[in-house]
């Protein structure tokens, strides 16, 4: 893992936006994996404010709530439209999102895996991390799913998403569709970003701990091209010279 430290989340977001826009210049048909959450907000703001040719870029989002329509303000589809897609030149046909309202959720998961394979895989997967070490909605468990699947959400994760549902965590769906660990680890390059002290333990376990399904992000240790971008608070438990 390559560890990059930044003074604050704005510096991190600027550096990540530069990396993504340079990757798009190098490969206009870049296939990007994208996260939601509070952490990437500054990154998406940077992308909105800078010019880039998104016309041939393809994207696949990590996850979506079950039972929530794309028009619902709590959906990750709505989040992505307002934070990024409505503001850049991306072709709507090139936006990959899971449909949480699909009548057959297992078939929807299979469709998504096939769509990613048809795109020849993900070139650059951007990730956040949950305070419990989850990535996408791969929650800590005795075992993890390899491929896109229906995930049961922990209360902690529903609470973390409550602001999308009027501040009421019980209004957050208890299930989501999520890329699996093999879907994520299949990306050719991965960048995980984490900011704030509430992520410091998860970041420490991800980097310094054993690989365990109780910390899903720890599986990133097996991937050959992972960059972890941290602000000072998220890096607080790491030794100053931690870099691998
Ligand atoms: C969410 C998403 C994850 C995200 C994580 C952290 O629930 N499913 O993809 O990385 O939890 O979110 P935040 O950035 O708001 O802390």
PDB file of C-alpha atoms and ligand atoms in Angstrom:
ATOM      1  CA  UNK A   1       0.000   0.000   0.000  1.00  0.00           C
ATOM      2  CA  UNK A   2       1.134   3.517  -0.703  1.00  0.00           C
ATOM      3  CA  UNK A   3       0.171   5.871   2.114  1.00  0.00           C
ATOM      4  CA  UNK A   4      -0.285   9.562   1.310  1.00  0.00           C
ATOM      5  CA  UNK A   5      -0.906  12.085   4.095  1.00  0.00           C
ATOM      6  CA  UNK A   6      -2.498  15.496   3.701  1.00  0.00           C
ATOM      7  CA  UNK A   7      -2.928  18.404   6.105  1.00  0.00           C
ATOM      8  CA  UNK A   8      -6.690  18.455   5.626  1.00  0.00           C
ATOM      9  CA  UNK A   9      -9.523  17.067   3.546  1.00  0.00           C
ATOM     10  CA  UNK A  10      -9.375  19.896   0.995  1.00  0.00           C
ATOM     11  CA  UNK A  11      -5.747  19.147   0.166  1.00  0.00           C
ATOM     12  CA  UNK A  12      -6.593  15.456  -0.111  1.00  0.00           C
ATOM     13  CA  UNK A  13      -9.568  16.152  -2.368  1.00  0.00           C
ATOM     14  CA  UNK A  14      -7.521  18.399  -4.644  1.00  0.00           C
ATOM     15  CA  UNK A  15      -4.805  15.769  -5.032  1.00  0.00           C
ATOM     16  CA  UNK A  16      -7.305  13.012  -5.765  1.00  0.00           C
ATOM     17  CA  UNK A  17      -9.151  15.153  -8.315  1.00  0.00           C
ATOM     18  CA  UNK A  18      -5.833  15.838 -10.037  1.00  0.00           C
ATOM     19  CA  UNK A  19      -5.074  12.115 -10.144  1.00  0.00           C
ATOM     20  CA  UNK A  20      -8.472  11.273 -11.623  1.00  0.00           C
ATOM     21  CA  UNK A  21      -8.404  14.054 -14.221  1.00  0.00           C
ATOM     22  CA  UNK A  22      -4.876  13.077 -15.270  1.00  0.00           C
ATOM     23  CA  UNK A  23      -6.050   9.474 -15.608  1.00  0.00           C
ATOM     24  CA  UNK A  24      -8.908  10.655 -17.855  1.00  0.00           C
ATOM     25  CA  UNK A  25      -6.470  12.612 -20.043  1.00  0.00           C
ATOM     26  CA  UNK A  26      -4.274   9.517 -20.318  1.00  0.00           C
ATOM     27  CA  UNK A  27      -7.281   7.302 -21.075  1.00  0.00           C
ATOM     28  CA  UNK A  28     -10.432   9.155 -22.180  1.00  0.00           C
ATOM     29  CA  UNK A  29     -12.395   5.883 -21.865  1.00  0.00           C
ATOM     30  CA  UNK A  30     -11.377   5.427 -18.235  1.00  0.00           C
ATOM     31  CA  UNK A  31     -13.643   3.142 -16.193  1.00  0.00           C
ATOM     32  CA  UNK A  32     -14.056   4.656 -12.730  1.00  0.00           C
ATOM     33  CA  UNK A  33     -15.508   3.052  -9.621  1.00  0.00           C
ATOM     34  CA  UNK A  34     -17.112   5.666  -7.389  1.00  0.00           C
ATOM     35  CA  UNK A  35     -18.182   5.950  -3.736  1.00  0.00           C
ATOM     36  CA  UNK A  36     -20.787   7.985  -1.908  1.00  0.00           C
ATOM     37  CA  UNK A  37     -20.721   9.324   1.652  1.00  0.00           C
ATOM     38  CA  UNK A  38     -19.492  12.496   3.300  1.00  0.00           C
ATOM     39  CA  UNK A  39     -15.816  11.789   2.639  1.00  0.00           C
ATOM     40  CA  UNK A  40     -15.902  12.242  -1.161  1.00  0.00           C
ATOM     41  CA  UNK A  41     -17.940  15.482  -1.073  1.00  0.00           C
ATOM     42  CA  UNK A  42     -14.869  17.730  -1.341  1.00  0.00           C
ATOM     43  CA  UNK A  43     -13.451  15.491  -4.088  1.00  0.00           C
ATOM     44  CA  UNK A  44     -16.646  15.778  -6.146  1.00  0.00           C
ATOM     45  CA  UNK A  45     -16.675  19.544  -5.577  1.00  0.00           C
ATOM     46  CA  UNK A  46     -13.143  19.699  -6.991  1.00  0.00           C
ATOM     47  CA  UNK A  47     -14.183  17.661 -10.033  1.00  0.00           C
ATOM     48  CA  UNK A  48     -17.188  19.937 -10.625  1.00  0.00           C
ATOM     49  CA  UNK A  49     -15.023  23.037 -10.477  1.00  0.00           C
ATOM     50  CA  UNK A  50     -12.342  21.809 -12.866  1.00  0.00           C
ATOM     51  CA  UNK A  51     -12.634  21.156 -16.557  1.00  0.00           C
ATOM     52  CA  UNK A  52     -12.337  17.641 -17.853  1.00  0.00           C
ATOM     53  CA  UNK A  53     -13.598  15.672 -20.824  1.00  0.00           C
ATOM     54  CA  UNK A  54     -15.978  13.128 -19.325  1.00  0.00           C
ATOM     55  CA  UNK A  55     -17.691  12.291 -22.627  1.00  0.00           C
ATOM     56  CA  UNK A  56     -16.215   8.782 -22.908  1.00  0.00           C
ATOM     57  CA  UNK A  57     -15.638   8.043 -19.231  1.00  0.00           C
ATOM     58  CA  UNK A  58     -17.632   5.157 -17.763  1.00  0.00           C
ATOM     59  CA  UNK A  59     -18.531   4.866 -14.093  1.00  0.00           C
ATOM     60  CA  UNK A  60     -19.776   2.194 -11.715  1.00  0.00           C
ATOM     61  CA  UNK A  61     -20.955   3.125  -8.243  1.00  0.00           C
ATOM     62  CA  UNK A  62     -20.205   0.829  -5.360  1.00  0.00           C
ATOM     63  CA  UNK A  63     -23.666   0.431  -3.922  1.00  0.00           C
ATOM     64  CA  UNK A  64     -27.306   1.493  -3.654  1.00  0.00           C
ATOM     65  CA  UNK A  65     -30.095   1.126  -1.107  1.00  0.00           C
ATOM     66  CA  UNK A  66     -32.730  -1.546  -1.673  1.00  0.00           C
ATOM     67  CA  UNK A  67     -36.255  -0.282  -2.240  1.00  0.00           C
ATOM     68  CA  UNK A  68     -35.226   3.302  -2.915  1.00  0.00           C
ATOM     69  CA  UNK A  69     -36.019   4.858  -6.270  1.00  0.00           C
ATOM     70  CA  UNK A  70     -33.290   6.807  -8.081  1.00  0.00           C
ATOM     71  CA  UNK A  71     -35.459   9.942  -7.748  1.00  0.00           C
ATOM     72  CA  UNK A  72     -35.606   9.638  -3.949  1.00  0.00           C
ATOM     73  CA  UNK A  73     -33.266  12.229  -2.376  1.00  0.00           C
ATOM     74  CA  UNK A  74     -31.821   9.522  -0.121  1.00  0.00           C
ATOM     75  CA  UNK A  75     -30.725   7.326  -3.024  1.00  0.00           C
ATOM     76  CA  UNK A  76     -27.085   7.139  -3.986  1.00  0.00           C
ATOM     77  CA  UNK A  77     -28.221   7.780  -7.578  1.00  0.00           C
ATOM     78  CA  UNK A  78     -29.625  11.163  -6.501  1.00  0.00           C
ATOM     79  CA  UNK A  79     -26.441  11.877  -4.543  1.00  0.00           C
ATOM     80  CA  UNK A  80     -24.267  11.160  -7.575  1.00  0.00           C
ATOM     81  CA  UNK A  81     -26.426  13.207  -9.932  1.00  0.00           C
ATOM     82  CA  UNK A  82     -26.318  16.296  -7.708  1.00  0.00           C
ATOM     83  CA  UNK A  83     -22.696  15.959  -6.580  1.00  0.00           C
ATOM     84  CA  UNK A  84     -21.118  15.046  -9.928  1.00  0.00           C
ATOM     85  CA  UNK A  85     -23.044  13.709 -12.915  1.00  0.00           C
ATOM     86  CA  UNK A  86     -25.289  16.760 -13.443  1.00  0.00           C
ATOM     87  CA  UNK A  87     -22.215  18.979 -13.640  1.00  0.00           C
ATOM     88  CA  UNK A  88     -19.823  17.150 -15.976  1.00  0.00           C
ATOM     89  CA  UNK A  89     -20.016  16.067 -19.607  1.00  0.00           C
ATOM     90  CA  UNK A  90     -20.592  12.379 -18.850  1.00  0.00           C
ATOM     91  CA  UNK A  91     -22.887  10.444 -21.208  1.00  0.00           C
ATOM     92  CA  UNK A  92     -25.814   9.155 -19.090  1.00  0.00           C
ATOM     93  CA  UNK A  93     -25.505   5.829 -20.930  1.00  0.00           C
ATOM     94  CA  UNK A  94     -22.034   5.453 -19.422  1.00  0.00           C
ATOM     95  CA  UNK A  95     -23.200   5.780 -15.812  1.00  0.00           C
ATOM     96  CA  UNK A  96     -23.390   2.437 -14.022  1.00  0.00           C
ATOM     97  CA  UNK A  97     -25.623   2.313 -10.964  1.00  0.00           C
ATOM     98  CA  UNK A  98     -27.310  -0.560  -9.174  1.00  0.00           C
ATOM     99  CA  UNK A  99     -31.113  -0.370  -9.212  1.00  0.00           C
ATOM    100  CA  UNK A 100     -32.412  -0.850  -5.686  1.00  0.00           C
ATOM    101  CA  UNK A 101     -35.955  -1.101  -7.034  1.00  0.00           C
ATOM    102  CA  UNK A 102     -35.235  -3.928  -9.466  1.00  0.00           C
ATOM    103  CA  UNK A 103     -37.950  -6.607  -9.236  1.00  0.00           C
ATOM    104  CA  UNK A 104     -35.334  -9.381  -9.077  1.00  0.00           C
ATOM    105  CA  UNK A 105     -32.449  -8.146  -6.923  1.00  0.00           C
ATOM    106  CA  UNK A 106     -30.236 -11.170  -7.539  1.00  0.00           C
ATOM    107  CA  UNK A 107     -30.643 -10.731 -11.288  1.00  0.00           C
ATOM    108  CA  UNK A 108     -29.756  -7.040 -10.845  1.00  0.00           C
ATOM    109  CA  UNK A 109     -26.535  -8.057  -9.072  1.00  0.00           C
ATOM    110  CA  UNK A 110     -25.670 -10.421 -11.934  1.00  0.00           C
ATOM    111  CA  UNK A 111     -26.445  -7.689 -14.484  1.00  0.00           C
ATOM    112  CA  UNK A 112     -24.031  -5.345 -12.704  1.00  0.00           C
ATOM    113  CA  UNK A 113     -21.177  -7.852 -12.629  1.00  0.00           C
ATOM    114  CA  UNK A 114     -21.724  -8.514 -16.350  1.00  0.00           C
ATOM    115  CA  UNK A 115     -21.765  -4.771 -17.121  1.00  0.00           C
ATOM    116  CA  UNK A 116     -18.445  -4.296 -15.316  1.00  0.00           C
ATOM    117  CA  UNK A 117     -16.980  -7.259 -17.200  1.00  0.00           C
ATOM    118  CA  UNK A 118     -18.300  -5.837 -20.510  1.00  0.00           C
ATOM    119  CA  UNK A 119     -16.479  -2.594 -19.719  1.00  0.00           C
ATOM    120  CA  UNK A 120     -13.311  -4.700 -19.367  1.00  0.00           C
ATOM    121  CA  UNK A 121     -13.211  -4.085 -15.623  1.00  0.00           C
ATOM    122  CA  UNK A 122     -12.617  -1.021 -13.492  1.00  0.00           C
ATOM    123  CA  UNK A 123      -9.431   0.972 -14.113  1.00  0.00           C
ATOM    124  CA  UNK A 124      -9.562   3.073 -10.963  1.00  0.00           C
ATOM    125  CA  UNK A 125     -11.772   2.344  -7.976  1.00  0.00           C
ATOM    126  CA  UNK A 126     -12.199   5.148  -5.449  1.00  0.00           C
ATOM    127  CA  UNK A 127     -13.281   4.060  -1.970  1.00  0.00           C
ATOM    128  CA  UNK A 128     -14.246   5.537   1.349  1.00  0.00           C
ATOM    129  CA  UNK A 129     -14.220   3.479   4.545  1.00  0.00           C
ATOM    130  CA  UNK A 130     -16.814   3.011   7.260  1.00  0.00           C
ATOM    131  CA  UNK A 131     -15.847   3.562  10.892  1.00  0.00           C
ATOM    132  CA  UNK A 132     -16.342  -0.207  11.298  1.00  0.00           C
ATOM    133  CA  UNK A 133     -13.934  -0.951   8.430  1.00  0.00           C
ATOM    134  CA  UNK A 134     -16.534  -1.576   5.748  1.00  0.00           C
ATOM    135  CA  UNK A 135     -15.950  -0.793   2.098  1.00  0.00           C
ATOM    136  CA  UNK A 136     -18.920  -0.382  -0.202  1.00  0.00           C
ATOM    137  CA  UNK A 137     -21.472  -2.145   1.979  1.00  0.00           C
ATOM    138  CA  UNK A 138     -19.265  -5.112   2.754  1.00  0.00           C
ATOM    139  CA  UNK A 139     -19.886  -5.077   6.487  1.00  0.00           C
ATOM    140  CA  UNK A 140     -17.720  -6.853   9.103  1.00  0.00           C
ATOM    141  CA  UNK A 141     -18.777 -10.517   9.194  1.00  0.00           C
ATOM    142  CA  UNK A 142     -17.487 -14.059   9.570  1.00  0.00           C
ATOM    143  CA  UNK A 143     -17.405 -14.247   5.797  1.00  0.00           C
ATOM    144  CA  UNK A 144     -17.623 -11.805   2.901  1.00  0.00           C
ATOM    145  CA  UNK A 145     -19.333 -12.041  -0.478  1.00  0.00           C
ATOM    146  CA  UNK A 146     -17.092 -12.098  -3.528  1.00  0.00           C
ATOM    147  CA  UNK A 147     -19.456 -10.517  -6.021  1.00  0.00           C
ATOM    148  CA  UNK A 148     -22.241  -7.934  -6.154  1.00  0.00           C
ATOM    149  CA  UNK A 149     -24.854  -8.993  -3.624  1.00  0.00           C
ATOM    150  CA  UNK A 150     -27.681  -8.017  -1.303  1.00  0.00           C
ATOM    151  CA  UNK A 151     -26.155  -6.707   1.940  1.00  0.00           C
ATOM    152  CA  UNK A 152     -27.743  -6.393   5.381  1.00  0.00           C
ATOM    153  CA  UNK A 153     -26.682  -3.090   6.918  1.00  0.00           C
ATOM    154  CA  UNK A 154     -25.431  -2.636  10.465  1.00  0.00           C
ATOM    155  CA  UNK A 155     -27.184  -0.047  12.595  1.00  0.00           C
ATOM    156  CA  UNK A 156     -23.913   1.938  12.614  1.00  0.00           C
ATOM    157  CA  UNK A 157     -23.970   2.141   8.843  1.00  0.00           C
ATOM    158  CA  UNK A 158     -27.630   3.135   8.767  1.00  0.00           C
ATOM    159  CA  UNK A 159     -26.896   5.857  11.335  1.00  0.00           C
ATOM    160  CA  UNK A 160     -24.000   7.076   9.180  1.00  0.00           C
ATOM    161  CA  UNK A 161     -26.451   7.501   6.281  1.00  0.00           C
ATOM    162  CA  UNK A 162     -29.291   9.037   8.312  1.00  0.00           C
ATOM    163  CA  UNK A 163     -28.778  12.548   6.981  1.00  0.00           C
ATOM    164  CA  UNK A 164     -29.882  11.326   3.544  1.00  0.00           C
ATOM    165  CA  UNK A 165     -33.193  10.266   5.140  1.00  0.00           C
ATOM    166  CA  UNK A 166     -34.151  13.307   7.202  1.00  0.00           C
ATOM    167  CA  UNK A 167     -31.815  12.449  10.094  1.00  0.00           C
ATOM    168  CA  UNK A 168     -33.796   9.332  11.065  1.00  0.00           C
ATOM    169  CA  UNK A 169     -31.639   6.204  10.924  1.00  0.00           C
ATOM    170  CA  UNK A 170     -34.700   3.937  11.081  1.00  0.00           C
ATOM    171  CA  UNK A 171     -35.792   5.451   7.750  1.00  0.00           C
ATOM    172  CA  UNK A 172     -32.536   4.242   6.153  1.00  0.00           C
ATOM    173  CA  UNK A 173     -33.193   0.934   4.385  1.00  0.00           C
ATOM    174  CA  UNK A 174     -31.831  -2.102   6.183  1.00  0.00           C
ATOM    175  CA  UNK A 175     -30.576  -3.608   2.952  1.00  0.00           C
ATOM    176  CA  UNK A 176     -28.440  -2.439   0.056  1.00  0.00           C
ATOM    177  CA  UNK A 177     -26.930  -3.826  -3.109  1.00  0.00           C
ATOM    178  CA  UNK A 178     -23.150  -3.672  -3.048  1.00  0.00           C
ATOM    179  CA  UNK A 179     -20.159  -4.673  -5.080  1.00  0.00           C
ATOM    180  CA  UNK A 180     -18.414  -7.589  -3.384  1.00  0.00           C
ATOM    181  CA  UNK A 181     -14.809  -7.965  -2.349  1.00  0.00           C
ATOM    182  CA  UNK A 182     -13.757  -9.610  -5.619  1.00  0.00           C
ATOM    183  CA  UNK A 183     -15.544  -6.886  -7.596  1.00  0.00           C
ATOM    184  CA  UNK A 184     -13.577  -4.241  -5.697  1.00  0.00           C
ATOM    185  CA  UNK A 185     -10.272  -6.100  -5.673  1.00  0.00           C
ATOM    186  CA  UNK A 186     -10.660  -6.728  -9.409  1.00  0.00           C
ATOM    187  CA  UNK A 187     -10.043  -3.036 -10.100  1.00  0.00           C
ATOM    188  CA  UNK A 188      -6.644  -2.380 -11.642  1.00  0.00           C
ATOM    189  CA  UNK A 189      -5.943   0.529  -9.277  1.00  0.00           C
ATOM    190  CA  UNK A 190      -7.589   1.448  -5.987  1.00  0.00           C
ATOM    191  CA  UNK A 191      -7.553   4.685  -4.000  1.00  0.00           C
ATOM    192  CA  UNK A 192      -9.096   4.673  -0.532  1.00  0.00           C
ATOM    193  CA  UNK A 193      -9.639   8.020   1.138  1.00  0.00           C
ATOM    194  CA  UNK A 194     -10.342   8.595   4.816  1.00  0.00           C
ATOM    195  CA  UNK A 195     -10.719  11.790   6.810  1.00  0.00           C
ATOM    196  CA  UNK A 196     -11.456  12.571  10.425  1.00  0.00           C
ATOM    197  CA  UNK A 197     -10.550  10.944  13.715  1.00  0.00           C
ATOM    198  CA  UNK A 198     -13.604   8.660  13.720  1.00  0.00           C
ATOM    199  CA  UNK A 199     -11.891   6.717  10.909  1.00  0.00           C
ATOM    200  CA  UNK A 200      -8.497   6.468  12.659  1.00  0.00           C
ATOM    201  CA  UNK A 201      -9.101   3.012  14.203  1.00  0.00           C
ATOM    202  CA  UNK A 202     -10.460   1.533  10.979  1.00  0.00           C
ATOM    203  CA  UNK A 203      -7.526   2.988   9.034  1.00  0.00           C
ATOM    204  CA  UNK A 204      -5.054   1.548  11.533  1.00  0.00           C
ATOM    205  CA  UNK A 205      -6.671  -1.914  11.388  1.00  0.00           C
ATOM    206  CA  UNK A 206      -6.826  -1.786   7.592  1.00  0.00           C
ATOM    207  CA  UNK A 207      -3.120  -1.020   7.260  1.00  0.00           C
ATOM    208  CA  UNK A 208      -1.485  -2.590  10.314  1.00  0.00           C
ATOM    209  CA  UNK A 209      -3.917  -5.341  11.297  1.00  0.00           C
ATOM    210  CA  UNK A 210      -4.334  -8.902  10.099  1.00  0.00           C
ATOM    211  CA  UNK A 211      -6.441  -9.570   7.029  1.00  0.00           C
ATOM    212  CA  UNK A 212      -9.825 -10.434   8.454  1.00  0.00           C
ATOM    213  CA  UNK A 213     -13.445 -10.295   7.298  1.00  0.00           C
ATOM    214  CA  UNK A 214     -14.110  -8.420  10.562  1.00  0.00           C
ATOM    215  CA  UNK A 215     -12.289  -5.503   8.886  1.00  0.00           C
ATOM    216  CA  UNK A 216     -13.275  -5.819   5.229  1.00  0.00           C
ATOM    217  CA  UNK A 217     -10.903  -3.025   4.171  1.00  0.00           C
ATOM    218  CA  UNK A 218      -7.961  -5.127   5.431  1.00  0.00           C
ATOM    219  CA  UNK A 219      -8.328  -7.208   2.248  1.00  0.00           C
ATOM    220  CA  UNK A 220      -6.894  -4.252   0.352  1.00  0.00           C
ATOM    221  CA  UNK A 221      -3.515  -5.404   1.707  1.00  0.00           C
ATOM    222  CA  UNK A 222      -3.522  -8.175  -0.911  1.00  0.00           C
ATOM    223  CA  UNK A 223      -3.991  -5.795  -3.863  1.00  0.00           C
ATOM    224  CA  UNK A 224      -0.790  -4.681  -5.626  1.00  0.00           C
ATOM    225  CA  UNK A 225      -1.827  -1.113  -6.460  1.00  0.00           C
ATOM    226  CA  UNK A 226      -3.607   0.562  -3.560  1.00  0.00           C
ATOM    227  CA  UNK A 227      -3.104   4.167  -2.504  1.00  0.00           C
ATOM    228  CA  UNK A 228      -4.488   5.227   0.878  1.00  0.00           C
ATOM    229  CA  UNK A 229      -5.040   8.987   1.086  1.00  0.00           C
ATOM    230  CA  UNK A 230      -5.460  10.296   4.636  1.00  0.00           C
ATOM    231  CA  UNK A 231      -5.881  13.580   6.398  1.00  0.00           C
ATOM    232  CA  UNK A 232      -3.913  14.125   9.595  1.00  0.00           C
ATOM    233  CA  UNK A 233      -6.780  13.043  11.867  1.00  0.00           C
ATOM    234  CA  UNK A 234      -7.447   9.754  10.094  1.00  0.00           C
ATOM    235  CA  UNK A 235      -3.703   8.987  10.175  1.00  0.00           C
ATOM    236  CA  UNK A 236      -3.317   9.696  13.895  1.00  0.00           C
ATOM    237  CA  UNK A 237      -2.787   6.043  14.929  1.00  0.00           C
ATOM    238  CA  UNK A 238      -0.183   5.329  12.248  1.00  0.00           C
ATOM    239  CA  UNK A 239       3.506   5.617  12.969  1.00  0.00           C
ATOM    240  CA  UNK A 240       5.000   8.686  11.240  1.00  0.00           C
ATOM    241  CA  UNK A 241       7.030   6.488   8.874  1.00  0.00           C
ATOM    242  CA  UNK A 242       4.214   4.073   7.957  1.00  0.00           C
ATOM    243  CA  UNK A 243       4.406   3.521   4.237  1.00  0.00           C
ATOM    244  CA  UNK A 244       4.247   0.281   2.324  1.00  0.00           C
TER     245      UNK A 244
HETATM  246  C1  LIG B   1     -21.245   4.490   3.308  1.00  0.00           C
HETATM  247  C2  LIG B   1     -20.963   3.850   1.937  1.00  0.00           C
HETATM  248  C3  LIG B   1     -19.495   3.602   1.762  1.00  0.00           C
HETATM  249  C4  LIG B   1     -18.750   4.780   2.369  1.00  0.00           C
HETATM  250  C5  LIG B   1     -18.872   4.692   3.857  1.00  0.00           C
HETATM  251  C6  LIG B   1     -18.287   5.871   4.610  1.00  0.00           C
HETATM  252  O1  LIG B   1     -22.330   3.985   3.962  1.00  0.00           O
HETATM  253  N1  LIG B   1     -21.684   2.671   1.617  1.00  0.00           N
HETATM  254  O2  LIG B   1     -19.202   3.434   0.396  1.00  0.00           O
HETATM  255  O3  LIG B   1     -17.398   4.739   2.023  1.00  0.00           O
HETATM  256  O4  LIG B   1     -20.192   4.391   4.241  1.00  0.00           O
HETATM  257  O5  LIG B   1     -19.121   6.987   4.528  1.00  0.00           O
HETATM  258  P1  LIG B   1     -18.662   8.430   4.975  1.00  0.00           P
HETATM  259  O6  LIG B   1     -17.709   8.900   3.936  1.00  0.00           O
HETATM  260  O7  LIG B   1     -19.926   9.232   5.001  1.00  0.00           O
HETATM  261  O8  LIG B   1     -18.030   8.306   6.310  1.00  0.00           O
END
